[in-house]
GROMACS .gro file of C-alpha atoms in nm:
model
  486
    1UNK     CA    1  -2.633  -2.252  -1.775
    2UNK     CA    2  -2.519  -2.613  -1.841
    3UNK     CA    3  -2.136  -2.636  -1.837
    4UNK     CA    4  -2.084  -2.316  -1.645
    5UNK     CA    5  -1.878  -2.331  -1.322
    6UNK     CA    6  -2.047  -2.284  -0.987
    7UNK     CA    7  -1.860  -1.934  -0.961
    8UNK     CA    8  -1.983  -1.835  -1.309
    9UNK     CA    9  -2.344  -1.934  -1.235
   10UNK     CA   10  -2.328  -1.745  -0.900
   11UNK     CA   11  -2.160  -1.438  -1.053
   12UNK     CA   12  -2.428  -1.422  -1.333
   13UNK     CA   13  -2.720  -1.472  -1.076
   14UNK     CA   14  -2.568  -1.182  -0.861
   15UNK     CA   15  -2.513  -0.963  -1.170
   16UNK     CA   16  -2.877  -1.010  -1.265
   17UNK     CA   17  -2.977  -0.889  -0.918
   18UNK     CA   18  -2.752  -0.602  -0.928
   19UNK     CA   19  -2.872  -0.502  -1.275
   20UNK     CA   20  -3.235  -0.525  -1.159
   21UNK     CA   21  -3.157  -0.287  -0.889
   22UNK     CA   22  -2.988  -0.038  -1.134
   23UNK     CA   23  -3.292  -0.040  -1.341
   24UNK     CA   24  -3.543  -0.016  -1.046
   25UNK     CA   25  -3.696  -0.361  -1.130
   26UNK     CA   26  -3.584  -0.526  -0.816
   27UNK     CA   27  -3.637  -0.420  -0.446
   28UNK     CA   28  -3.438  -0.605  -0.180
   29UNK     CA   29  -3.649  -0.710   0.117
   30UNK     CA   30  -3.652  -0.558   0.460
   31UNK     CA   31  -3.392  -0.310   0.570
   32UNK     CA   32  -3.248  -0.306   0.218
   33UNK     CA   33  -3.557  -0.162   0.047
   34UNK     CA   34  -3.400   0.185   0.033
   35UNK     CA   35  -3.139   0.039  -0.212
   36UNK     CA   36  -3.406   0.011  -0.488
   37UNK     CA   37  -3.163   0.192  -0.748
   38UNK     CA   38  -2.787   0.184  -0.769
   39UNK     CA   39  -2.568   0.391  -0.976
   40UNK     CA   40  -2.274   0.177  -1.045
   41UNK     CA   41  -2.210  -0.052  -1.336
   42UNK     CA   42  -2.162  -0.431  -1.362
   43UNK     CA   43  -1.893  -0.601  -1.590
   44UNK     CA   44  -1.909  -0.977  -1.670
   45UNK     CA   45  -1.625  -1.187  -1.853
   46UNK     CA   46  -1.845  -1.195  -2.177
   47UNK     CA   47  -1.819  -0.810  -2.200
   48UNK     CA   48  -1.538  -0.608  -2.383
   49UNK     CA   49  -1.490  -0.405  -2.060
   50UNK     CA   50  -1.382  -0.712  -1.874
   51UNK     CA   51  -1.027  -0.726  -1.959
   52UNK     CA   52  -0.996  -0.357  -1.904
   53UNK     CA   53  -1.141  -0.407  -1.562
   54UNK     CA   54  -0.899  -0.674  -1.474
   55UNK     CA   55  -0.586  -0.452  -1.550
   56UNK     CA   56  -0.399  -0.383  -1.234
   57UNK     CA   57  -0.029  -0.295  -1.170
   58UNK     CA   58   0.107  -0.634  -1.157
   59UNK     CA   59   0.054  -0.806  -1.499
   60UNK     CA   60   0.172  -1.134  -1.362
   61UNK     CA   61  -0.158  -1.166  -1.171
   62UNK     CA   62  -0.377  -1.421  -1.343
   63UNK     CA   63  -0.707  -1.389  -1.160
   64UNK     CA   64  -1.045  -1.402  -1.331
   65UNK     CA   65  -1.332  -1.273  -1.116
   66UNK     CA   66  -1.697  -1.370  -1.185
   67UNK     CA   67  -1.792  -1.001  -1.205
   68UNK     CA   68  -1.696  -0.645  -1.128
   69UNK     CA   69  -1.935  -0.423  -0.932
   70UNK     CA   70  -1.801  -0.062  -1.030
   71UNK     CA   71  -1.947   0.126  -0.742
   72UNK     CA   72  -2.007   0.499  -0.750
   73UNK     CA   73  -2.180   0.543  -0.414
   74UNK     CA   74  -2.178   0.382  -0.070
   75UNK     CA   75  -2.534   0.247  -0.140
   76UNK     CA   76  -2.372   0.058  -0.432
   77UNK     CA   77  -2.114  -0.102  -0.203
   78UNK     CA   78  -2.383  -0.195   0.056
   79UNK     CA   79  -2.596  -0.361  -0.219
   80UNK     CA   80  -2.299  -0.540  -0.374
   81UNK     CA   81  -2.175  -0.683  -0.032
   82UNK     CA   82  -2.531  -0.813   0.054
   83UNK     CA   83  -2.586  -0.958  -0.290
   84UNK     CA   84  -2.238  -1.135  -0.297
   85UNK     CA   85  -2.302  -1.282   0.035
   86UNK     CA   86  -2.654  -1.406  -0.077
   87UNK     CA   87  -2.492  -1.588  -0.377
   88UNK     CA   88  -2.198  -1.706  -0.183
   89UNK     CA   89  -1.938  -1.526  -0.381
   90UNK     CA   90  -1.605  -1.438  -0.241
   91UNK     CA   91  -1.532  -1.059  -0.228
   92UNK     CA   92  -1.237  -0.834  -0.293
   93UNK     CA   93  -1.203  -0.478  -0.302
   94UNK     CA   94  -1.016  -0.267  -0.573
   95UNK     CA   95  -0.904   0.095  -0.527
   96UNK     CA   96  -0.567   0.165  -0.674
   97UNK     CA   97  -0.497  -0.186  -0.768
   98UNK     CA   98  -0.123  -0.154  -0.674
   99UNK     CA   99  -0.100  -0.460  -0.427
  100UNK     CA  100   0.162  -0.685  -0.601
  101UNK     CA  101  -0.010  -1.007  -0.495
  102UNK     CA  102  -0.336  -0.943  -0.676
  103UNK     CA  103  -0.554  -0.921  -0.372
  104UNK     CA  104  -0.767  -0.666  -0.554
  105UNK     CA  105  -0.897  -0.933  -0.800
  106UNK     CA  106  -1.073  -1.218  -0.626
  107UNK     CA  107  -1.052  -1.521  -0.856
  108UNK     CA  108  -1.401  -1.646  -0.931
  109UNK     CA  109  -1.567  -1.393  -0.699
  110UNK     CA  110  -1.702  -1.023  -0.702
  111UNK     CA  111  -1.463  -0.741  -0.719
  112UNK     CA  112  -1.600  -0.405  -0.541
  113UNK     CA  113  -1.424  -0.165  -0.779
  114UNK     CA  114  -1.396   0.179  -0.622
  115UNK     CA  115  -1.193   0.326  -0.889
  116UNK     CA  116  -1.500   0.558  -0.974
  117UNK     CA  117  -1.523   0.699  -0.640
  118UNK     CA  118  -1.228   0.951  -0.632
  119UNK     CA  119  -1.389   1.260  -0.508
  120UNK     CA  120  -1.197   1.471  -0.256
  121UNK     CA  121  -1.290   1.791  -0.067
  122UNK     CA  122  -1.051   2.005   0.148
  123UNK     CA  123  -1.141   2.212   0.424
  124UNK     CA  124  -0.833   2.447   0.439
  125UNK     CA  125  -0.939   2.600   0.766
  126UNK     CA  126  -0.939   2.269   0.967
  127UNK     CA  127  -0.674   2.121   0.749
  128UNK     CA  128  -0.861   1.812   0.687
  129UNK     CA  129  -0.946   1.631   0.339
  130UNK     CA  130  -1.231   1.413   0.299
  131UNK     CA  131  -1.130   1.139   0.060
  132UNK     CA  132  -1.359   0.872  -0.117
  133UNK     CA  133  -1.239   0.515  -0.120
  134UNK     CA  134  -1.107   0.504  -0.465
  135UNK     CA  135  -0.880   0.824  -0.471
  136UNK     CA  136  -0.514   0.790  -0.544
  137UNK     CA  137  -0.217   0.975  -0.376
  138UNK     CA  138  -0.180   1.211  -0.679
  139UNK     CA  139  -0.544   1.286  -0.655
  140UNK     CA  140  -0.503   1.404  -0.308
  141UNK     CA  141  -0.185   1.589  -0.349
  142UNK     CA  142  -0.341   1.791  -0.634
  143UNK     CA  143  -0.648   1.863  -0.418
  144UNK     CA  144  -0.432   1.989  -0.127
  145UNK     CA  145  -0.154   2.186  -0.307
  146UNK     CA  146  -0.372   2.488  -0.397
  147UNK     CA  147  -0.446   2.541  -0.016
  148UNK     CA  148  -0.063   2.532   0.052
  149UNK     CA  149  -0.129   2.200   0.239
  150UNK     CA  150   0.024   1.856   0.187
  151UNK     CA  151  -0.088   1.505   0.277
  152UNK     CA  152   0.123   1.220   0.398
  153UNK     CA  153   0.147   0.984   0.090
  154UNK     CA  154   0.378   0.721  -0.048
  155UNK     CA  155   0.605   0.753  -0.342
  156UNK     CA  156   0.365   0.595  -0.609
  157UNK     CA  157   0.125   0.864  -0.727
  158UNK     CA  158  -0.131   0.612  -0.879
  159UNK     CA  159  -0.152   0.419  -0.568
  160UNK     CA  160  -0.483   0.398  -0.381
  161UNK     CA  161  -0.486   0.627  -0.057
  162UNK     CA  162  -0.709   0.377   0.128
  163UNK     CA  163  -0.485   0.081   0.063
  164UNK     CA  164  -0.189   0.274   0.155
  165UNK     CA  165  -0.327   0.434   0.472
  166UNK     CA  166  -0.480   0.131   0.622
  167UNK     CA  167  -0.164  -0.079   0.562
  168UNK     CA  168   0.081   0.175   0.708
  169UNK     CA  169   0.196   0.444   0.455
  170UNK     CA  170   0.567   0.492   0.447
  171UNK     CA  171   0.676   0.801   0.270
  172UNK     CA  172   0.891   1.112   0.238
  173UNK     CA  173   0.717   1.294   0.511
  174UNK     CA  174   0.749   1.017   0.767
  175UNK     CA  175   1.004   1.203   0.970
  176UNK     CA  176   0.769   1.513   1.029
  177UNK     CA  177   0.422   1.387   1.021
  178UNK     CA  178   0.442   0.998   1.075
  179UNK     CA  179   0.294   0.730   0.871
  180UNK     CA  180  -0.008   0.782   0.657
  181UNK     CA  181  -0.213   0.590   0.899
  182UNK     CA  182  -0.112   0.827   1.169
  183UNK     CA  183  -0.286   1.097   0.987
  184UNK     CA  184  -0.617   0.907   0.960
  185UNK     CA  185  -0.889   1.095   1.153
  186UNK     CA  186  -1.172   0.876   1.080
  187UNK     CA  187  -1.321   0.649   0.820
  188UNK     CA  188  -1.669   0.571   0.675
  189UNK     CA  189  -1.707   0.200   0.591
  190UNK     CA  190  -1.936  -0.073   0.517
  191UNK     CA  191  -1.912  -0.384   0.724
  192UNK     CA  192  -1.956  -0.747   0.633
  193UNK     CA  193  -2.341  -0.739   0.698
  194UNK     CA  194  -2.367  -0.442   0.488
  195UNK     CA  195  -2.419  -0.183   0.750
  196UNK     CA  196  -2.266   0.156   0.708
  197UNK     CA  197  -2.060   0.289   1.007
  198UNK     CA  198  -1.816   0.548   1.109
  199UNK     CA  199  -1.505   0.481   1.292
  200UNK     CA  200  -1.295   0.726   1.474
  201UNK     CA  201  -1.169   0.807   1.833
  202UNK     CA  202  -1.537   0.867   1.937
  203UNK     CA  203  -1.742   0.603   1.734
  204UNK     CA  204  -1.628   0.245   1.705
  205UNK     CA  205  -1.289   0.319   1.862
  206UNK     CA  206  -1.164  -0.041   1.846
  207UNK     CA  207  -1.251  -0.067   1.477
  208UNK     CA  208  -1.068   0.263   1.422
  209UNK     CA  209  -0.763   0.109   1.607
  210UNK     CA  210  -0.774  -0.193   1.390
  211UNK     CA  211  -0.804  -0.009   1.063
  212UNK     CA  212  -0.470   0.179   1.123
  213UNK     CA  213  -0.249  -0.110   1.030
  214UNK     CA  214  -0.484  -0.402   0.987
  215UNK     CA  215  -0.577  -0.307   0.626
  216UNK     CA  216  -0.913  -0.407   0.469
  217UNK     CA  217  -0.976  -0.701   0.718
  218UNK     CA  218  -1.282  -0.536   0.866
  219UNK     CA  219  -1.488  -0.378   0.588
  220UNK     CA  220  -1.477  -0.166   0.287
  221UNK     CA  221  -1.362   0.187   0.364
  222UNK     CA  222  -1.554   0.418   0.134
  223UNK     CA  223  -1.428   0.739   0.282
  224UNK     CA  224  -1.151   0.884   0.500
  225UNK     CA  225  -1.087   1.205   0.679
  226UNK     CA  226  -0.705   1.267   0.660
  227UNK     CA  227  -0.512   1.537   0.838
  228UNK     CA  228  -0.339   1.784   0.606
  229UNK     CA  229  -0.029   1.986   0.690
  230UNK     CA  230   0.069   2.341   0.597
  231UNK     CA  231   0.369   2.277   0.366
  232UNK     CA  232   0.378   2.486   0.050
  233UNK     CA  233   0.707   2.370  -0.100
  234UNK     CA  234   0.968   2.096  -0.006
  235UNK     CA  235   1.324   2.065  -0.128
  236UNK     CA  236   1.320   1.739  -0.300
  237UNK     CA  237   1.461   1.531  -0.596
  238UNK     CA  238   1.738   1.276  -0.652
  239UNK     CA  239   2.116   1.233  -0.632
  240UNK     CA  240   2.254   0.953  -0.840
  241UNK     CA  241   2.583   0.763  -0.793
  242UNK     CA  242   2.737   0.471  -0.994
  243UNK     CA  243   2.651   0.146  -0.827
  244UNK     CA  244   3.011   0.063  -0.798
  245UNK     CA  245   3.017   0.314  -0.498
  246UNK     CA  246   2.702   0.175  -0.340
  247UNK     CA  247   2.883  -0.003  -0.041
  248UNK     CA  248   3.081   0.300   0.094
  249UNK     CA  249   2.791   0.544   0.013
  250UNK     CA  250   2.540   0.334   0.192
  251UNK     CA  251   2.751   0.307   0.487
  252UNK     CA  252   2.771   0.676   0.526
  253UNK     CA  253   2.410   0.705   0.424
  254UNK     CA  254   2.315   0.481   0.720
  255UNK     CA  255   2.469   0.719   0.957
  256UNK     CA  256   2.293   1.030   0.817
  257UNK     CA  257   1.957   0.857   0.795
  258UNK     CA  258   1.987   0.725   1.145
  259UNK     CA  259   2.041   1.069   1.299
  260UNK     CA  260   1.857   1.292   1.056
  261UNK     CA  261   1.628   1.542   1.203
  262UNK     CA  262   1.247   1.516   1.152
  263UNK     CA  263   1.252   1.750   0.853
  264UNK     CA  264   1.483   1.526   0.651
  265UNK     CA  265   1.390   1.184   0.513
  266UNK     CA  266   1.625   1.019   0.273
  267UNK     CA  267   1.514   0.723   0.081
  268UNK     CA  268   1.769   0.521  -0.130
  269UNK     CA  269   1.710   0.296  -0.426
  270UNK     CA  270   1.880   0.086  -0.698
  271UNK     CA  271   1.740   0.202  -1.027
  272UNK     CA  272   1.882   0.150  -1.387
  273UNK     CA  273   2.000   0.446  -1.595
  274UNK     CA  274   1.924   0.510  -1.961
  275UNK     CA  275   2.195   0.261  -2.047
  276UNK     CA  276   2.049  -0.010  -1.819
  277UNK     CA  277   2.353   0.026  -1.575
  278UNK     CA  278   2.248   0.022  -1.205
  279UNK     CA  279   2.257   0.352  -1.022
  280UNK     CA  280   2.239   0.413  -0.644
  281UNK     CA  281   1.978   0.691  -0.610
  282UNK     CA  282   1.936   0.900  -0.286
  283UNK     CA  283   1.601   1.078  -0.271
  284UNK     CA  284   1.601   1.331  -0.005
  285UNK     CA  285   1.296   1.533   0.100
  286UNK     CA  286   1.350   1.845   0.324
  287UNK     CA  287   1.038   2.028   0.469
  288UNK     CA  288   1.201   2.277   0.697
  289UNK     CA  289   1.384   2.608   0.645
  290UNK     CA  290   1.538   2.609   0.290
  291UNK     CA  291   1.885   2.721   0.406
  292UNK     CA  292   1.910   2.435   0.649
  293UNK     CA  293   1.786   2.195   0.385
  294UNK     CA  294   2.051   2.305   0.126
  295UNK     CA  295   2.327   2.225   0.375
  296UNK     CA  296   2.179   1.881   0.457
  297UNK     CA  297   2.147   1.791   0.091
  298UNK     CA  298   2.498   1.918   0.007
  299UNK     CA  299   2.630   1.666   0.263
  300UNK     CA  300   2.457   1.390   0.075
  301UNK     CA  301   2.617   1.483  -0.241
  302UNK     CA  302   2.957   1.464  -0.090
  303UNK     CA  303   2.919   1.101  -0.008
  304UNK     CA  304   3.053   0.996  -0.346
  305UNK     CA  305   3.086   1.105  -0.708
  306UNK     CA  306   2.757   1.208  -0.830
  307UNK     CA  307   2.643   1.124  -1.177
  308UNK     CA  308   2.373   1.371  -1.155
  309UNK     CA  309   2.195   1.594  -0.906
  310UNK     CA  310   1.833   1.703  -0.955
  311UNK     CA  311   1.725   1.895  -0.639
  312UNK     CA  312   1.480   2.172  -0.634
  313UNK     CA  313   1.186   2.323  -0.453
  314UNK     CA  314   0.862   2.161  -0.541
  315UNK     CA  315   0.519   2.097  -0.433
  316UNK     CA  316   0.452   1.785  -0.210
  317UNK     CA  317   0.306   1.609  -0.525
  318UNK     CA  318   0.663   1.600  -0.679
  319UNK     CA  319   0.761   1.343  -0.422
  320UNK     CA  320   0.582   1.064  -0.626
  321UNK     CA  321   0.828   1.093  -0.903
  322UNK     CA  322   1.106   0.864  -0.763
  323UNK     CA  323   0.949   0.526  -0.860
  324UNK     CA  324   0.651   0.614  -1.072
  325UNK     CA  325   0.847   0.604  -1.402
  326UNK     CA  326   1.031   0.282  -1.313
  327UNK     CA  327   0.739   0.063  -1.194
  328UNK     CA  328   0.508   0.085  -1.500
  329UNK     CA  329   0.180  -0.066  -1.492
  330UNK     CA  330   0.132  -0.399  -1.675
  331UNK     CA  331   0.491  -0.541  -1.617
  332UNK     CA  332   0.542  -0.838  -1.402
  333UNK     CA  333   0.645  -0.806  -1.046
  334UNK     CA  334   0.734  -1.013  -0.735
  335UNK     CA  335   0.828  -0.845  -0.411
  336UNK     CA  336   1.010  -0.956  -0.100
  337UNK     CA  337   1.066  -0.727   0.200
  338UNK     CA  338   1.256  -0.713   0.521
  339UNK     CA  339   1.269  -0.475   0.818
  340UNK     CA  340   1.635  -0.387   0.919
  341UNK     CA  341   1.687  -0.218   1.254
  342UNK     CA  342   2.000  -0.060   1.097
  343UNK     CA  343   2.218  -0.077   0.795
  344UNK     CA  344   2.519  -0.282   0.911
  345UNK     CA  345   2.828  -0.370   0.713
  346UNK     CA  346   2.679  -0.724   0.670
  347UNK     CA  347   2.343  -0.596   0.545
  348UNK     CA  348   2.502  -0.332   0.320
  349UNK     CA  349   2.725  -0.580   0.159
  350UNK     CA  350   2.431  -0.812   0.093
  351UNK     CA  351   2.244  -0.511  -0.080
  352UNK     CA  352   2.552  -0.418  -0.282
  353UNK     CA  353   2.595  -0.779  -0.397
  354UNK     CA  354   2.211  -0.823  -0.458
  355UNK     CA  355   2.228  -0.515  -0.692
  356UNK     CA  356   2.503  -0.655  -0.892
  357UNK     CA  357   2.333  -0.989  -0.921
  358UNK     CA  358   1.992  -0.867  -1.058
  359UNK     CA  359   1.846  -1.075  -1.328
  360UNK     CA  360   1.650  -0.789  -1.495
  361UNK     CA  361   1.743  -0.440  -1.550
  362UNK     CA  362   1.397  -0.336  -1.459
  363UNK     CA  363   1.423  -0.477  -1.103
  364UNK     CA  364   1.454  -0.236  -0.814
  365UNK     CA  365   1.561  -0.208  -0.448
  366UNK     CA  366   1.405   0.064  -0.223
  367UNK     CA  367   1.512   0.162   0.118
  368UNK     CA  368   1.276   0.357   0.326
  369UNK     CA  369   1.384   0.509   0.655
  370UNK     CA  370   1.133   0.493   0.939
  371UNK     CA  371   1.226   0.770   1.192
  372UNK     CA  372   1.108   1.100   1.368
  373UNK     CA  373   0.748   1.155   1.433
  374UNK     CA  374   0.667   0.793   1.317
  375UNK     CA  375   0.864   0.655   1.603
  376UNK     CA  376   0.706   0.861   1.871
  377UNK     CA  377   0.370   0.673   1.855
  378UNK     CA  378   0.311   0.410   2.126
  379UNK     CA  379   0.314   0.054   1.958
  380UNK     CA  380  -0.018  -0.029   2.115
  381UNK     CA  381  -0.173   0.302   1.991
  382UNK     CA  382  -0.271   0.161   1.652
  383UNK     CA  383  -0.253  -0.181   1.502
  384UNK     CA  384   0.080  -0.099   1.320
  385UNK     CA  385   0.329  -0.325   1.505
  386UNK     CA  386   0.660  -0.161   1.476
  387UNK     CA  387   0.750   0.183   1.607
  388UNK     CA  388   1.122   0.161   1.659
  389UNK     CA  389   1.362   0.318   1.400
  390UNK     CA  390   1.438   0.099   1.122
  391UNK     CA  391   1.472   0.071   0.750
  392UNK     CA  392   1.210  -0.093   0.531
  393UNK     CA  393   1.363  -0.276   0.232
  394UNK     CA  394   1.163  -0.358  -0.074
  395UNK     CA  395   1.320  -0.604  -0.305
  396UNK     CA  396   1.115  -0.562  -0.632
  397UNK     CA  397   1.167  -0.812  -0.915
  398UNK     CA  398   1.019  -0.663  -1.235
  399UNK     CA  399   1.045  -0.807  -1.587
  400UNK     CA  400   0.861  -0.750  -1.912
  401UNK     CA  401   0.600  -1.025  -2.003
  402UNK     CA  402   0.708  -1.259  -2.270
  403UNK     CA  403   0.590  -1.598  -2.408
  404UNK     CA  404   0.735  -1.869  -2.189
  405UNK     CA  405   0.877  -1.624  -1.941
  406UNK     CA  406   0.753  -1.747  -1.599
  407UNK     CA  407   0.980  -1.517  -1.399
  408UNK     CA  408   1.148  -1.793  -1.198
  409UNK     CA  409   1.486  -1.639  -1.215
  410UNK     CA  410   1.372  -1.308  -1.109
  411UNK     CA  411   1.160  -1.446  -0.821
  412UNK     CA  412   1.463  -1.639  -0.704
  413UNK     CA  413   1.685  -1.339  -0.701
  414UNK     CA  414   1.450  -1.153  -0.486
  415UNK     CA  415   1.395  -1.446  -0.247
  416UNK     CA  416   1.778  -1.505  -0.230
  417UNK     CA  417   1.837  -1.137  -0.142
  418UNK     CA  418   1.558  -1.156   0.129
  419UNK     CA  419   1.720  -1.461   0.274
  420UNK     CA  420   2.070  -1.293   0.275
  421UNK     CA  421   1.919  -1.005   0.474
  422UNK     CA  422   1.718  -1.220   0.714
  423UNK     CA  423   1.995  -1.275   0.979
  424UNK     CA  424   2.018  -0.893   1.010
  425UNK     CA  425   1.657  -0.825   1.002
  426UNK     CA  426   1.379  -0.776   1.262
  427UNK     CA  427   1.101  -1.044   1.284
  428UNK     CA  428   0.814  -0.995   1.070
  429UNK     CA  429   0.782  -0.749   0.774
  430UNK     CA  430   0.557  -0.479   0.641
  431UNK     CA  431   0.226  -0.661   0.608
  432UNK     CA  432   0.116  -0.473   0.289
  433UNK     CA  433   0.409  -0.625   0.109
  434UNK     CA  434   0.406  -0.988   0.237
  435UNK     CA  435   0.265  -1.252   0.021
  436UNK     CA  436  -0.041  -1.445   0.175
  437UNK     CA  437   0.170  -1.760   0.206
  438UNK     CA  438   0.462  -1.601   0.391
  439UNK     CA  439   0.344  -1.731   0.718
  440UNK     CA  440   0.685  -1.693   0.885
  441UNK     CA  441   0.705  -1.330   0.863
  442UNK     CA  442   0.328  -1.269   0.898
  443UNK     CA  443   0.339  -1.430   1.234
  444UNK     CA  444   0.554  -1.137   1.360
  445UNK     CA  445   0.430  -0.862   1.136
  446UNK     CA  446   0.208  -0.708   1.404
  447UNK     CA  447   0.425  -0.751   1.705
  448UNK     CA  448   0.211  -0.742   2.030
  449UNK     CA  449  -0.098  -0.618   1.849
  450UNK     CA  450  -0.170  -0.965   1.679
  451UNK     CA  451  -0.405  -1.107   1.944
  452UNK     CA  452  -0.624  -0.790   1.958
  453UNK     CA  453  -0.636  -0.782   1.583
  454UNK     CA  454  -0.742  -1.145   1.576
  455UNK     CA  455  -1.007  -1.090   1.824
  456UNK     CA  456  -1.145  -0.794   1.623
  457UNK     CA  457  -1.141  -0.972   1.302
  458UNK     CA  458  -1.364  -1.233   1.460
  459UNK     CA  459  -1.586  -0.961   1.600
  460UNK     CA  460  -1.638  -0.744   1.291
  461UNK     CA  461  -1.593  -1.018   1.009
  462UNK     CA  462  -1.671  -1.347   1.172
  463UNK     CA  463  -1.753  -1.522   0.844
  464UNK     CA  464  -1.427  -1.401   0.672
  465UNK     CA  465  -1.602  -1.204   0.405
  466UNK     CA  466  -1.288  -0.979   0.360
  467UNK     CA  467  -1.044  -1.270   0.343
  468UNK     CA  468  -0.847  -1.117   0.045
  469UNK     CA  469  -0.719  -0.840   0.256
  470UNK     CA  470  -0.359  -0.827   0.392
  471UNK     CA  471  -0.286  -1.129   0.597
  472UNK     CA  472  -0.324  -1.146   0.972
  473UNK     CA  473  -0.138  -1.408   1.164
  474UNK     CA  474  -0.327  -1.751   1.189
  475UNK     CA  475  -0.267  -1.771   1.549
  476UNK     CA  476  -0.121  -1.557   1.819
  477UNK     CA  477   0.251  -1.522   1.755
  478UNK     CA  478   0.539  -1.504   2.016
  479UNK     CA  479   0.680  -1.152   2.009
  480UNK     CA  480   1.047  -1.177   1.902
  481UNK     CA  481   1.332  -1.024   2.074
  482UNK     CA  482   1.397  -0.775   1.797
  483UNK     CA  483   1.023  -0.661   1.802
  484UNK     CA  484   1.011  -0.640   2.183
  485UNK     CA  485   1.286  -0.399   2.189
  486UNK     CA  486   1.081  -0.103   2.079
   0.00000   0.00000   0.00000
């Protein structure tokens, strides 16, 4: 192995151990003896499957893991963690692979790839879905729909449910049913020492608290129990307006979104039309009585001069259509984010100007209202730090990969718009969207929950095995005025 890097040598040694387990030729000592055979697959850089395994949503990520452990069972995950630690390999966890910073791919380390663990079972009577760690939002929606049930998901169908749920989970059902994490009933997970545990209100309650907002900082979630809701059809779709009308429409949209009943959640977005011209899209979802929903959506159509209206009854799975087609896998992405307590004339003007200043017709602005049931959870009840009404703004720079294209102009566009919104924004930002080096916003991302999260991180992962998860504050942060007013 002369000439190989330390990571490559460690990766090869770990792969040999894992393959020995797969073939029944290796038995780990002591308490690990029952892991004599694993079912997953090991992928190394020398294999044809390696580049396929490296593909994640953001093609700009240039990380090269030492190996992939493509797990199929909880025992596979346990074995992989213990072997990675024995060979001093950094770890990351991949489910949907939609984190824009590339945290799913640990450069020079071992990736615990859960994408083969996508099984879902639905108990229609208790309205609970049991979801394996690699399942996507589309997987869950498809499993729940035949029972007349719906799950709280985001707007990206191929996004992993575990990552979405543990980080927060804004979505079109936020007003009625809260965040995705508010619907987490329990989790099965593997800790840094390889132990398999359950976390819910009765067992490991501190761990369960931390999971709901603290992301994958405490272990690998291999399964979740999620609350489902009786919801056969919703009224949903999109209403498009010319971007030239964005400023006055967003002003009136702000009033509607701020006072909307729980049954109505209206996202807004800047997207390009077929001619690459920017459009303002309002994406309502109504999950109440149909007649009332038609009136509410008619009011949205009257905010301007619609270019088109595509609203119809649909299953909850149709809610994934807003951004799926515009945020294709393999393009290059960079994201900035802000929490706005309200859409003021200043912030609306900044958003309108930012849309006109786009450096790529592929770039997107997305505005997600946080209201209703999501605001009626006490801030200290889960690790998620912000429970007052607000708007989550995603500034998504997107461009096609090309030789010599570093994306500098596109990144600068996103950063400039974020800075323009900063004076009107709350402290912090959605942790799942913040880059690991964005210490200023991370410091306030968890509000008054930061100290407890730091303590539980030391308790459950004292050696920092899961360092690739969404960032926690480096030290206890002072709670800002905007955050304290919840």
